[in-house]
C-alpha cells in the first residue's frame, strides 16, 4: 500500500509542474545555468520518515536558506545578548538585499536579510575565519545529517560579482558590527550560500528545527533547545523578507527561501518541508515553492495559528477501582470496605503529547471529581511526552490534592525519558517526588491500601492449611492425607518462586503467610502483574491440569511461607481416594471462574 501522503505529493508535484511563472536568478551568473523545470518536494516526520517526489535529489546551492542555521550557530556560540547587540530581530519589510540597518546602532534589523546574515557569519565561534568556516559547515551538516560540500563555481561566481554585499560588509565594519576583517567574513557568507543541498537535505534540516534541534534520524543535537524557538520566530517574521506578512497570513509556517530556488518550512513538533524549483518571483522566492506550501497548509491544516486538536483530547477514559479492583485477594473486611469505597479511586487514561492546555483540562476534571475521590491514577501508557510547563502544573496539582488527602500517582511510564525527565525535574526531592507504578494493578493496590488506611496495615493474616481455597470441602481424612504430604517452605521478599517458561516442576503452592505477585513478561521487557495472591490462596496448580511449562513468573512481595505439594503425591493419594482429586479440580474450576469474572470486569472497564 502506498502512503496517501506520498500519493498526495506525487499528484501535487505533477499539477504544479505546469506552472512556469518566474525567472532564474541571474545576478549570480552561475545560478542562471539551472534547469528551470527542476522541481522536487520532500517532507520529513518527527520520527525521520521522509516522503519525496520529483527532482528531490537534484543538488542546488542553499543560498539564503543557510541564514537561519548560521544564526542558530551564532546564538549557540555567542549567546543571545551578544548576538542581539549585533543583529536585531525586527522584520524589515524590505527586499533581501536592502541595507536595512538600525539608524542609531547600524545593526541590521534581522539576521535573514543579507546585511544580518553577513554580520551573523562573523559571529560564529572560531579564532580565524578558516575556523569559523569549519564551524559553519559542521553545523549545517549536523542539521542535514550528512557532510555538506560547496559548489566552487557558484561560490566563485558570487564572490566575483557580489559588489553590493561587499558594500554592506564595509558598512557593518564601519558601525562596529563586524569586528574582524569584513571581506574575510563576507567570503564565509558567500561560501555558506554555495553549500550544495537537495530537497531531502532541506527537509531534514527543517525537521531538525521542528524536532527541538535534534536530527530525527541521527539523533544528533544541532542546536540547544532554548534557541530553536528564537530561530523559528525570526523565520516566521522575516524568513520571506518583504513577502513575510502575506506568507504568514496565507500559509502560516516558519519558512526560509533562497535564490537557488529552495524553500524550507517548519511545523514545530510535526514536519520539516523542503522544496526546490529555481524559477523565482520578483521578491526572490520560488514560485512553485510558494504554491506547494499554500496547498500543504490549506489541505493539511498546517497553519501554525490553526486550532490543532482539542485540550480534551489529552484525556481518554475515566473509570474507577470499583470497576477494576486490584487482582490481589483481600481479606473479607478489606473486601467489604472496598466494595463500598473503591469508586473513590479513579483511573484517568491520558493520551498524546501533554502540553499546558491538555494538562489544564485534566486537572480541571480532577478538581471536579475531588469531592468524591481519594486517589487519582494517571495512566501514561498512551502518552508520548510531557512539556516541562505541563509537568510543573501536574506537580503543583499533586501537592494541592495531597493537601486535601487525595493521592495522585502515575502508572505505566515504563522509564520513557520524554515523560520521566520533565516529571522528575519538576518534582524536587524535598516533596518526596511522584509515585509511579509499572502497571495499573500495582497502582490500584497501592491506592486501595491508601484508602483502607489502618485496615490495610492490620497484622499480616495467616491461615491454616484447611483454610486454603483449593482444599475447601475436603473431608478430614483426606485433609490429613494432604497435611502429611505437604512440605513447608519459606521464600524471601523479591525471590522468584516460579519463572515463566521453566519446566513445570509438578509442585503446587499453598500460601500460609505473605503475598506473591503473578507476573507475565511484556514485549518491552517490563512485566504486567496479572494477580496478587495472599494467605489461603494457591499457585502452580495448573500442573494438575497437565501444564508442563510455567506460564507466569511468581515473585514474593514480602517474606512468604508456603505449604508445597508434589502433584505426583496428589495422583498417588487420588489413586486410593478419587474424591480428593475431584474436590481439588472443582475448587480450581471455581477459582478460575472468579478470575474470569474479574478479568471480564477489567475488560469492560477498559473497553
Ligand atoms: O547574498 C545573496 O544575494 C545570495 N547569496 C543569497 C540571497 C538569497 O538567497 C535571497 N533569498 N531569497
Coordinates of C-alpha atoms and ligand atoms in Angstrom, one line a residue:
X1 CA 0.0 0.0 0.0
X2 CA 1.4 3.5 -0.9
X3 CA 1.0 6.1 1.8
X4 CA -1.7 8.7 0.9
X5 CA 0.9 11.4 1.8
X6 CA 3.1 10.0 -1.0
X7 CA 0.2 9.9 -3.4
X8 CA -0.7 13.5 -2.5
X9 CA 2.8 14.8 -3.0
X10 CA 3.2 13.0 -6.4
X11 CA -0.1 14.5 -7.5
X12 CA 0.8 18.0 -6.2
X13 CA 4.2 17.9 -8.0
X14 CA 2.5 16.8 -11.2
X15 CA -0.2 19.5 -11.0
X16 CA 2.2 22.4 -10.2
X17 CA 4.8 21.3 -12.8
X18 CA 2.6 23.1 -15.3
X19 CA 3.4 26.4 -13.5
X20 CA 6.1 28.2 -15.5
X21 CA 5.9 31.7 -14.0
X22 CA 9.1 33.2 -12.6
X23 CA 12.7 33.6 -13.7
X24 CA 16.0 32.1 -12.8
X25 CA 18.3 34.2 -10.6
X26 CA 20.9 35.8 -12.8
X27 CA 22.7 38.4 -10.6
X28 CA 24.9 35.5 -9.6
X29 CA 25.7 34.3 -13.2
X30 CA 26.3 30.6 -12.3
X31 CA 22.7 30.4 -10.9
X32 CA 21.3 31.1 -14.4
X33 CA 22.6 27.7 -15.6
X34 CA 19.9 25.8 -13.6
X35 CA 17.2 23.8 -15.4
X36 CA 14.1 26.0 -14.9
X37 CA 11.9 22.9 -14.8
X38 CA 13.6 21.2 -11.9
X39 CA 11.0 20.6 -9.2
X40 CA 11.2 18.5 -6.1
X41 CA 9.4 18.2 -2.7
X42 CA 10.3 16.3 0.5
X43 CA 8.6 16.1 3.8
X44 CA 10.1 14.6 6.9
X45 CA 8.2 13.4 10.0
X46 CA 9.4 13.7 13.6
X47 CA 10.5 10.1 13.6
X48 CA 12.5 10.6 10.5
X49 CA 10.2 9.1 7.8
X50 CA 10.7 11.0 4.5
X51 CA 8.3 11.4 1.6
X52 CA 9.8 12.7 -1.6
X53 CA 8.7 13.4 -5.1
X54 CA 10.0 14.9 -8.3
X55 CA 13.7 16.1 -8.5
X56 CA 14.1 15.7 -4.8
X57 CA 17.7 14.6 -5.1
X58 CA 18.8 17.3 -7.6
X59 CA 21.6 19.3 -6.0
X60 CA 21.5 23.1 -5.9
X61 CA 23.0 25.8 -3.7
X62 CA 21.3 26.6 -0.4
X63 CA 21.8 30.4 -0.7
X64 CA 19.7 32.3 2.0
X65 CA 18.3 29.1 3.5
X66 CA 21.7 28.8 5.2
X67 CA 20.9 32.0 7.1
X68 CA 18.7 30.6 10.0
X69 CA 21.2 27.8 10.5
X70 CA 24.2 30.1 10.8
X71 CA 22.1 32.4 13.0
X72 CA 21.4 29.3 15.2
X73 CA 25.2 28.7 15.4
X74 CA 25.9 32.3 16.4
X75 CA 23.3 32.1 19.2
X76 CA 24.7 28.8 20.4
X77 CA 28.3 30.1 20.2
X78 CA 28.0 33.7 21.5
X79 CA 24.7 33.8 23.4
X80 CA 21.5 35.8 22.8
X81 CA 22.6 39.1 24.4
X82 CA 25.8 39.3 22.4
X83 CA 24.1 38.4 19.1
X84 CA 21.2 40.8 19.8
X85 CA 23.8 43.6 20.2
X86 CA 25.0 42.9 16.6
X87 CA 21.8 41.9 14.8
X88 CA 18.1 42.7 15.6
X89 CA 15.0 40.5 15.2
X90 CA 12.6 43.0 13.6
X91 CA 11.1 42.4 10.1
X92 CA 12.4 45.0 7.7
X93 CA 9.6 44.8 5.1
X94 CA 12.3 45.3 2.6
X95 CA 13.9 43.1 -0.1
X96 CA 16.6 40.6 1.0
X97 CA 19.5 42.8 -0.3
X98 CA 18.3 46.0 1.2
X99 CA 20.7 47.8 3.5
X100 CA 18.2 47.8 6.4
X101 CA 20.3 49.0 9.4
X102 CA 19.2 50.4 12.7
X103 CA 19.7 54.2 12.3
X104 CA 21.3 54.5 15.7
X105 CA 23.5 51.5 16.0
X106 CA 24.0 50.4 12.4
X107 CA 22.9 46.9 13.4
X108 CA 21.0 45.0 10.7
X109 CA 17.3 44.8 11.5
X110 CA 17.3 41.0 11.4
X111 CA 19.5 38.0 10.5
X112 CA 17.5 36.9 7.5
X113 CA 18.3 39.9 5.2
X114 CA 21.8 39.8 3.6
X115 CA 23.1 42.5 6.0
X116 CA 22.1 40.5 9.0
X117 CA 23.4 37.2 7.6
X118 CA 26.8 38.7 6.7
X119 CA 27.0 40.1 10.2
X120 CA 26.0 36.7 11.7
X121 CA 28.6 34.8 9.7
X122 CA 31.2 36.9 11.5
X123 CA 29.8 35.9 14.9
X124 CA 30.2 32.1 14.9
X125 CA 33.0 30.7 17.1
X126 CA 36.5 30.4 15.6
X127 CA 39.8 32.2 16.2
X128 CA 40.2 32.6 12.4
X129 CA 37.8 32.9 9.5
X130 CA 39.0 29.4 8.5
X131 CA 37.9 28.0 11.9
X132 CA 34.6 29.9 11.5
X133 CA 34.1 28.4 8.1
X134 CA 34.7 24.9 9.6
X135 CA 32.1 25.7 12.3
X136 CA 29.5 26.8 9.7
X137 CA 30.0 23.7 7.5
X138 CA 29.9 21.4 10.6
X139 CA 26.8 23.0 11.9
X140 CA 24.8 22.9 8.7
X141 CA 26.0 19.3 8.1
X142 CA 24.7 18.3 11.5
X143 CA 21.3 19.8 10.7
X144 CA 21.3 17.9 7.4
X145 CA 22.5 14.7 8.9
X146 CA 25.3 14.3 6.3
X147 CA 28.5 16.2 5.3
X148 CA 27.7 19.1 3.0
X149 CA 30.1 20.3 0.4
X150 CA 30.4 23.6 -1.5
X151 CA 29.7 24.4 -5.2
X152 CA 33.0 26.1 -6.2
X153 CA 31.6 27.6 -9.4
X154 CA 28.7 29.3 -7.7
X155 CA 31.0 30.5 -4.9
X156 CA 33.4 32.0 -7.3
X157 CA 30.6 33.5 -9.4
X158 CA 29.1 35.3 -6.4
X159 CA 32.5 36.3 -4.9
X160 CA 33.4 37.9 -8.3
X161 CA 30.1 39.8 -8.6
X162 CA 28.9 40.4 -5.1
X163 CA 29.7 44.1 -5.0
X164 CA 26.5 45.1 -3.1
X165 CA 27.3 42.6 -0.4
X166 CA 30.9 44.0 -0.2
X167 CA 29.5 47.4 0.4
X168 CA 27.2 46.1 3.1
X169 CA 30.1 44.3 4.7
X170 CA 32.2 47.5 4.9
X171 CA 29.1 49.4 6.3
X172 CA 28.9 46.8 9.0
X173 CA 32.6 47.2 9.7
X174 CA 32.1 50.9 9.9
X175 CA 29.4 50.5 12.5
X176 CA 31.4 48.1 14.6
X177 CA 29.0 45.2 13.8
X178 CA 31.8 43.2 12.2
X179 CA 34.8 43.3 14.4
X180 CA 37.3 41.5 12.2
X181 CA 38.3 41.9 8.6
X182 CA 34.9 42.3 6.8
X183 CA 35.9 40.8 3.5
X184 CA 37.1 37.6 5.2
X185 CA 33.7 37.2 6.9
X186 CA 32.0 38.0 3.6
X187 CA 33.8 35.2 1.9
X188 CA 32.5 32.8 4.5
X189 CA 29.0 34.2 3.9
X190 CA 29.4 33.5 0.1
X191 CA 30.7 30.0 0.9
X192 CA 27.7 29.2 3.2
X193 CA 25.4 30.3 0.4
X194 CA 27.2 28.0 -2.0
X195 CA 26.7 24.8 0.0
X196 CA 25.1 22.1 -2.1
X197 CA 21.8 20.5 -0.8
X198 CA 18.8 18.8 -2.2
X199 CA 15.1 18.7 -1.1
X200 CA 15.8 15.8 1.2
X201 CA 18.6 17.7 2.9
X202 CA 16.4 20.7 3.3
X203 CA 13.5 18.7 4.7
X204 CA 15.8 17.0 7.3
X205 CA 17.3 20.4 8.2
X206 CA 13.7 21.8 8.7
X207 CA 12.7 18.6 10.6
X208 CA 15.7 19.1 13.0
X209 CA 14.3 22.5 13.8
X210 CA 10.8 21.0 14.1
X211 CA 12.2 18.3 16.4
X212 CA 13.6 20.8 19.0
X213 CA 17.0 20.9 17.5
X214 CA 17.6 17.2 17.2
X215 CA 18.1 15.4 13.9
X216 CA 15.2 12.8 13.7
X217 CA 17.5 10.2 12.2
X218 CA 21.0 10.7 13.6
X219 CA 19.7 11.9 16.9
X220 CA 22.5 14.4 17.0
X221 CA 21.6 17.7 18.7
X222 CA 22.3 20.5 16.2
X223 CA 21.1 23.4 18.4
X224 CA 20.3 23.8 22.1
X225 CA 16.5 23.7 22.6
X226 CA 16.4 27.2 24.1
X227 CA 17.4 28.7 20.7
X228 CA 15.1 26.7 18.5
X229 CA 12.0 28.9 19.1
X230 CA 14.2 32.1 18.6
X231 CA 15.3 30.8 15.1
X232 CA 11.8 29.8 14.2
X233 CA 10.4 33.1 15.3
X234 CA 12.8 35.0 13.1
X235 CA 12.0 32.7 10.2
X236 CA 8.2 33.3 10.8
X237 CA 8.5 37.1 10.8
X238 CA 11.5 37.7 8.4
X239 CA 12.2 34.5 6.5
X240 CA 10.3 35.5 3.4
X241 CA 11.5 39.2 3.5
X242 CA 9.0 41.6 2.0
X243 CA 6.6 38.7 1.4
X244 CA 6.8 37.6 5.1
X245 CA 3.4 39.3 6.0
X246 CA 1.5 37.6 3.2
X247 CA 3.3 34.3 3.8
X248 CA 2.3 34.2 7.5
X249 CA -1.2 35.4 6.7
X250 CA -1.8 32.8 3.9
X251 CA 0.5 29.9 4.7
X252 CA 1.4 30.3 8.4
X253 CA 4.6 28.3 8.7
X254 CA 8.1 29.5 9.8
X255 CA 10.0 29.4 6.5
X256 CA 13.1 30.5 4.6
X257 CA 13.7 30.9 0.9
X258 CA 16.9 31.0 -1.2
X259 CA 17.6 32.4 -4.7
X260 CA 18.9 29.0 -5.7
X261 CA 15.2 28.0 -5.7
X262 CA 14.9 26.3 -2.4
X263 CA 12.3 26.8 0.4
X264 CA 12.1 25.2 3.8
X265 CA 9.0 25.3 6.0
X266 CA 8.9 24.1 9.7
X267 CA 5.9 22.7 11.6
X268 CA 7.1 22.6 15.2
X269 CA 6.7 19.0 16.6
X270 CA 5.2 17.8 13.3
X271 CA 7.0 18.1 10.0
X272 CA 10.0 19.6 8.1
X273 CA 9.4 20.5 4.5
X274 CA 12.0 21.0 1.7
X275 CA 11.1 22.3 -1.8
X276 CA 13.2 23.1 -4.9
X277 CA 12.1 24.9 -8.1
X278 CA 14.5 27.6 -9.4
X279 CA 12.0 29.9 -11.1
X280 CA 11.7 32.9 -8.7
X281 CA 9.2 35.7 -8.3
X282 CA 10.4 39.3 -8.2
X283 CA 11.0 39.0 -4.4
X284 CA 13.4 36.2 -4.9
X285 CA 11.1 33.4 -3.7
X286 CA 10.5 30.1 -5.6
X287 CA 7.1 30.5 -7.4
X288 CA 6.3 26.8 -7.3
X289 CA 7.7 26.5 -3.8
X290 CA 5.2 29.1 -2.5
X291 CA 2.3 27.2 -4.3
X292 CA 3.4 23.9 -2.7
X293 CA 3.3 25.5 0.7
X294 CA -0.1 27.1 0.1
X295 CA -1.5 23.7 -0.9
X296 CA 0.1 21.9 2.0
X297 CA -1.1 24.5 4.5
X298 CA -4.6 24.5 3.3
X299 CA -5.0 20.8 2.5
X300 CA -3.4 19.5 5.8
X301 CA -4.4 22.4 8.1
X302 CA -0.8 23.2 8.9
X303 CA -1.2 26.9 9.6
X304 CA 0.6 27.4 13.0
X305 CA -2.4 29.5 14.2
X306 CA -4.9 26.9 13.2
X307 CA -6.6 25.1 16.1
X308 CA -4.7 21.8 16.3
X309 CA -6.6 19.3 18.4
X310 CA -8.8 19.9 21.5
X311 CA -7.3 20.1 25.0
X312 CA -9.8 17.4 26.0
X313 CA -8.0 15.0 23.6
X314 CA -5.4 14.6 26.3
X315 CA -7.9 12.7 28.4
X316 CA -9.5 9.4 27.4
X317 CA -11.4 7.0 29.6
X318 CA -12.1 7.6 33.3
X319 CA -13.1 4.6 35.3
X320 CA -12.9 3.5 39.0
X321 CA -11.4 0.7 41.1
X322 CA -14.9 -0.4 41.7
X323 CA -15.0 -1.5 38.1
X324 CA -11.3 -2.6 38.0
X325 CA -10.1 -3.6 41.5
X326 CA -6.6 -4.9 42.2
X327 CA -6.0 -8.5 41.5
X328 CA -5.0 -9.4 45.0
X329 CA -7.3 -11.4 47.2
X330 CA -8.1 -9.0 50.1
X331 CA -9.4 -10.2 53.5
X332 CA -13.2 -10.2 53.9
X333 CA -13.0 -7.0 55.9
X334 CA -10.9 -5.3 53.3
X335 CA -13.2 -6.6 50.5
X336 CA -16.3 -5.3 52.2
X337 CA -14.7 -1.8 52.8
X338 CA -13.5 -1.7 49.2
X339 CA -16.9 -2.7 47.9
X340 CA -18.3 0.4 49.5
X341 CA -15.5 2.9 48.8
X342 CA -13.4 1.7 45.8
X343 CA -15.2 4.1 43.5
X344 CA -13.2 6.9 45.2
X345 CA -10.1 5.6 43.3
X346 CA -10.2 6.9 39.8
X347 CA -8.1 5.9 36.7
X348 CA -7.6 8.7 34.1
X349 CA -6.1 7.5 30.8
X350 CA -4.0 10.2 29.2
X351 CA -3.1 10.5 25.6
X352 CA -0.6 12.0 23.2
X353 CA 1.9 14.8 24.0
X354 CA 0.8 16.6 27.2
X355 CA 1.1 20.4 26.9
X356 CA -0.3 23.0 29.2
X357 CA -3.7 23.1 27.6
X358 CA -4.3 19.4 27.8
X359 CA -3.0 19.2 31.4
X360 CA -5.1 22.1 32.4
X361 CA -8.1 20.2 31.2
X362 CA -7.1 17.0 33.1
X363 CA -6.5 19.0 36.3
X364 CA -9.9 20.7 36.0
X365 CA -11.6 17.3 35.6
X366 CA -9.8 16.0 38.8
X367 CA -10.9 19.1 40.7
X368 CA -14.5 18.4 39.6
X369 CA -14.2 14.8 40.9
X370 CA -12.2 15.6 44.0
X371 CA -15.2 15.7 46.4
X372 CA -15.8 12.0 45.6
X373 CA -12.2 10.8 45.2
X374 CA -9.3 9.7 47.4
X375 CA -6.9 8.7 44.7
X376 CA -6.2 9.5 41.0
X377 CA -4.2 7.1 38.9
X378 CA -2.8 8.9 35.7
X379 CA -2.3 6.0 33.3
X380 CA 0.5 7.2 31.0
X381 CA 0.6 4.2 28.7
X382 CA -0.7 6.2 25.6
X383 CA 1.3 9.4 26.5
X384 CA 4.2 10.3 24.1
X385 CA 5.7 13.0 26.2
X386 CA 5.0 16.0 28.5
X387 CA 6.3 19.6 28.4
X388 CA 8.2 21.0 31.4
X389 CA 5.5 23.6 31.9
X390 CA 2.8 20.9 31.9
X391 CA 4.8 18.7 34.3
X392 CA 5.1 21.7 36.6
X393 CA 1.3 22.1 36.6
X394 CA 0.9 18.4 37.5
X395 CA 3.4 18.7 40.3
X396 CA 1.5 21.7 41.7
X397 CA -1.8 19.8 41.4
X398 CA -0.3 16.8 43.1
X399 CA 0.8 18.9 46.1
X400 CA -2.6 20.6 46.3
X401 CA -4.5 17.4 46.1
X402 CA -2.2 15.9 48.8
X403 CA -3.2 18.9 51.0
X404 CA -6.8 17.6 50.7
X405 CA -5.6 14.0 51.4
X406 CA -6.1 13.0 47.8
X407 CA -3.3 11.0 46.3
X408 CA -2.2 11.4 42.7
X409 CA 0.0 8.6 41.3
X410 CA 1.2 7.6 37.8
X411 CA 1.3 4.2 36.1
X412 CA 2.9 2.7 33.0
X413 CA 5.5 5.4 32.3
X414 CA 7.9 2.5 31.6
X415 CA 11.0 4.6 32.0
X416 CA 10.3 6.8 29.0
X417 CA 12.7 9.8 29.1
X418 CA 10.2 12.2 27.4
X419 CA 7.9 11.6 30.4
X420 CA 10.2 10.8 33.3
X421 CA 12.6 13.6 32.8
X422 CA 10.1 16.5 32.9
X423 CA 8.3 14.9 35.9
X424 CA 11.4 14.3 37.9
X425 CA 13.0 17.7 37.2
X426 CA 9.8 19.4 38.3
X427 CA 9.3 17.3 41.4
X428 CA 12.0 18.4 43.8
X429 CA 13.2 15.6 46.1
X430 CA 12.0 17.7 49.0
X431 CA 8.4 16.7 48.5
X432 CA 9.4 13.0 48.0
X433 CA 8.8 13.2 44.3
X434 CA 6.0 11.5 42.5
X435 CA 4.9 7.9 42.8
X436 CA 4.9 5.8 39.6
X437 CA 3.9 2.1 39.2
X438 CA 4.9 -0.4 36.5
X439 CA 1.3 -1.3 35.9
X440 CA -2.2 -0.3 36.8
X441 CA -2.7 -3.3 39.1
X442 CA 0.2 -2.3 41.3
X443 CA -1.0 1.3 41.3
X444 CA -4.6 0.4 42.2
X445 CA -3.4 -1.9 45.0
X446 CA -1.4 1.0 46.5
X447 CA -4.4 3.2 46.2
X448 CA -6.6 0.5 47.9
X449 CA -4.1 0.4 50.8
X450 CA -4.2 4.2 50.9
X451 CA -8.0 4.1 51.0
X452 CA -8.0 1.3 53.5
X453 CA -5.6 3.1 55.8
X454 CA -5.3 1.1 59.1
X455 CA -7.3 -1.7 57.8
X456 CA -4.6 -2.5 55.2
X457 CA -1.9 -2.2 57.9
X458 CA -3.7 -4.8 60.1
X459 CA -1.4 -7.6 61.1
X460 CA -0.5 -9.9 58.3
X461 CA -3.2 -12.6 58.3
X462 CA -2.1 -16.2 58.4
X463 CA -4.3 -19.2 57.7
X464 CA -4.3 -23.0 58.4
X465 CA -3.9 -25.5 55.6
X466 CA -7.5 -26.4 55.8
X467 CA -8.5 -22.7 55.1
X468 CA -6.8 -22.8 51.7
X469 CA -9.3 -22.2 49.0
X470 CA -8.2 -25.1 46.9
X471 CA -8.6 -27.5 49.8
X472 CA -12.0 -26.3 50.9
X473 CA -14.6 -29.1 51.3
X474 CA -12.1 -31.9 51.8
X475 CA -13.3 -34.4 54.4
X476 CA -11.0 -34.6 57.5
X477 CA -9.5 -38.0 56.5
X478 CA -8.5 -36.6 53.0
X479 CA -7.2 -33.4 54.7
X480 CA -5.0 -35.5 56.9
X481 CA -3.5 -37.2 53.9
X482 CA -2.7 -33.9 52.3
X483 CA -1.3 -32.5 55.5
X484 CA 1.1 -35.4 55.7
X485 CA 2.2 -35.0 52.1
X486 CA 3.0 -31.2 52.1
X487 CA 6.4 -29.7 52.9
X488 CA 6.7 -26.2 54.4
X489 CA 8.9 -23.7 52.6
X490 CA 9.9 -20.0 53.2
X491 CA 10.6 -17.5 50.4
X492 CA 12.3 -14.1 51.0
X493 CA 11.0 -10.8 49.6
X494 CA 11.8 -10.4 45.9
X495 CA 12.5 -14.1 45.4
X496 CA 11.3 -15.6 42.1
X497 CA 9.4 -18.7 43.2
X498 CA 8.4 -19.8 39.7
X499 CA 9.7 -18.3 36.4
X500 CA 7.9 -18.1 33.1
X501 CA 9.0 -20.8 30.6
X502 CA 10.7 -23.1 33.2
X503 CA 9.5 -26.7 33.2
X504 CA 6.5 -27.1 35.5
X505 CA 8.2 -28.9 38.4
X506 CA 5.0 -30.5 39.4
X507 CA 4.6 -28.6 42.6
X508 CA 1.5 -26.8 43.9
X509 CA 2.0 -24.0 46.4
X510 CA -0.5 -23.0 49.2
X511 CA 0.2 -19.6 50.9
X512 CA 0.2 -19.7 54.7
X513 CA 1.5 -16.1 55.2
X514 CA 2.6 -13.2 53.0
X515 CA 1.8 -12.1 49.4
X516 CA 3.1 -13.0 45.9
X517 CA 2.7 -11.3 42.6
X518 CA 1.9 -13.3 39.4
X519 CA 3.7 -11.5 36.5
X520 CA 3.8 -12.0 32.8
X521 CA 6.6 -10.6 30.6
X522 CA 5.8 -7.8 28.1
X523 CA 7.5 -7.1 24.8
X524 CA 9.3 -4.1 26.1
X525 CA 10.9 -6.0 28.9
X526 CA 8.5 -4.8 31.5
X527 CA 6.1 -7.0 33.4
X528 CA 2.4 -6.9 33.9
X529 CA 1.0 -8.1 37.2
X530 CA -2.0 -10.3 36.5
X531 CA -2.7 -11.3 40.1
X532 CA -1.6 -10.7 43.6
X533 CA -2.2 -13.7 46.0
X534 CA -2.3 -13.8 49.8
X535 CA -2.8 -16.2 52.6
X536 CA -5.1 -19.1 51.7
X537 CA -4.5 -18.8 48.0
X538 CA -2.6 -21.2 45.8
X539 CA -0.4 -21.0 42.7
X540 CA 1.2 -23.5 40.3
X541 CA -2.0 -25.7 40.4
X542 CA -2.1 -25.8 36.6
X543 CA 0.3 -28.7 36.8
X544 CA -2.7 -30.7 38.0
X545 CA -4.3 -30.0 34.6
X546 CA -1.3 -31.2 32.7
X547 CA 0.7 -28.0 32.3
X548 CA 4.3 -28.7 31.7
X549 CA 5.8 -25.2 31.3
X550 CA 5.2 -22.4 33.7
X551 CA 3.1 -19.6 32.1
X552 CA 4.0 -16.9 34.5
X553 CA 6.6 -15.7 37.0
X554 CA 5.7 -15.7 40.7
X555 CA 7.6 -13.3 42.9
X556 CA 7.4 -12.9 46.7
X557 CA 6.2 -9.4 47.5
X558 CA 7.4 -9.9 51.1
X559 CA 8.7 -12.9 53.1
X560 CA 6.3 -15.7 52.3
X561 CA 5.5 -19.1 54.0
X562 CA 4.0 -21.8 51.8
X563 CA 3.0 -25.4 52.0
X564 CA 4.3 -27.2 48.9
X565 CA 2.6 -30.3 47.5
X566 CA 4.1 -32.5 44.7
X567 CA 1.5 -33.3 42.0
X568 CA 2.8 -36.9 41.9
X569 CA 1.8 -37.3 45.6
X570 CA -1.7 -36.0 44.8
X571 CA -2.0 -38.6 42.0
X572 CA -0.9 -41.4 44.4
X573 CA -3.3 -40.2 47.1
X574 CA -6.1 -39.8 44.5
X575 CA -5.5 -43.4 43.4
X576 CA -6.7 -44.5 46.8
X577 CA -9.1 -41.7 47.3
X578 CA -10.5 -40.4 43.9
X579 CA -12.7 -37.9 45.7
X580 CA -9.5 -35.9 46.6
X581 CA -8.8 -35.0 43.0
X582 CA -12.4 -34.4 42.2
X583 CA -12.8 -31.9 45.0
X584 CA -9.4 -30.2 44.1
X585 CA -10.5 -29.9 40.5
X586 CA -13.9 -28.5 41.5
X587 CA -12.2 -25.8 43.6
X588 CA -9.7 -25.0 40.8
X589 CA -12.6 -24.6 38.4
X590 CA -14.5 -22.3 40.9
X591 CA -11.3 -20.2 41.4
X592 CA -10.8 -19.9 37.6
X593 CA -14.4 -18.8 37.2
X594 CA -13.7 -16.0 39.8
X595 CA -10.6 -14.9 37.9
X596 CA -12.5 -14.9 34.6
X597 CA -15.2 -12.7 36.1
X598 CA -12.6 -10.2 37.4
X599 CA -10.9 -10.2 34.0
X600 CA -14.2 -9.5 32.4
X601 CA -14.7 -6.6 34.7
X602 CA -11.3 -5.2 33.7
X603 CA -12.0 -5.6 30.0
X604 CA -15.4 -3.9 30.4
X605 CA -13.8 -1.0 32.3
X606 CA -11.1 -0.6 29.6
X607 CA -13.5 -1.1 26.6
Ligands
LIG1 O1 23.6 37.2 -0.9 C1 22.9 36.9 -1.9 O2 22.4 37.8 -2.6 C2 22.7 35.4 -2.1 N1 23.9 34.7 -1.8 C3 21.5 34.9 -1.3 C4 20.2 35.7 -1.4 C5 19.0 34.9 -1.2 O3 19.1 33.7 -1.3 C6 17.7 35.6 -1.0 N2 16.7 34.8 -0.7 N3 15.7 34.6 -1.4

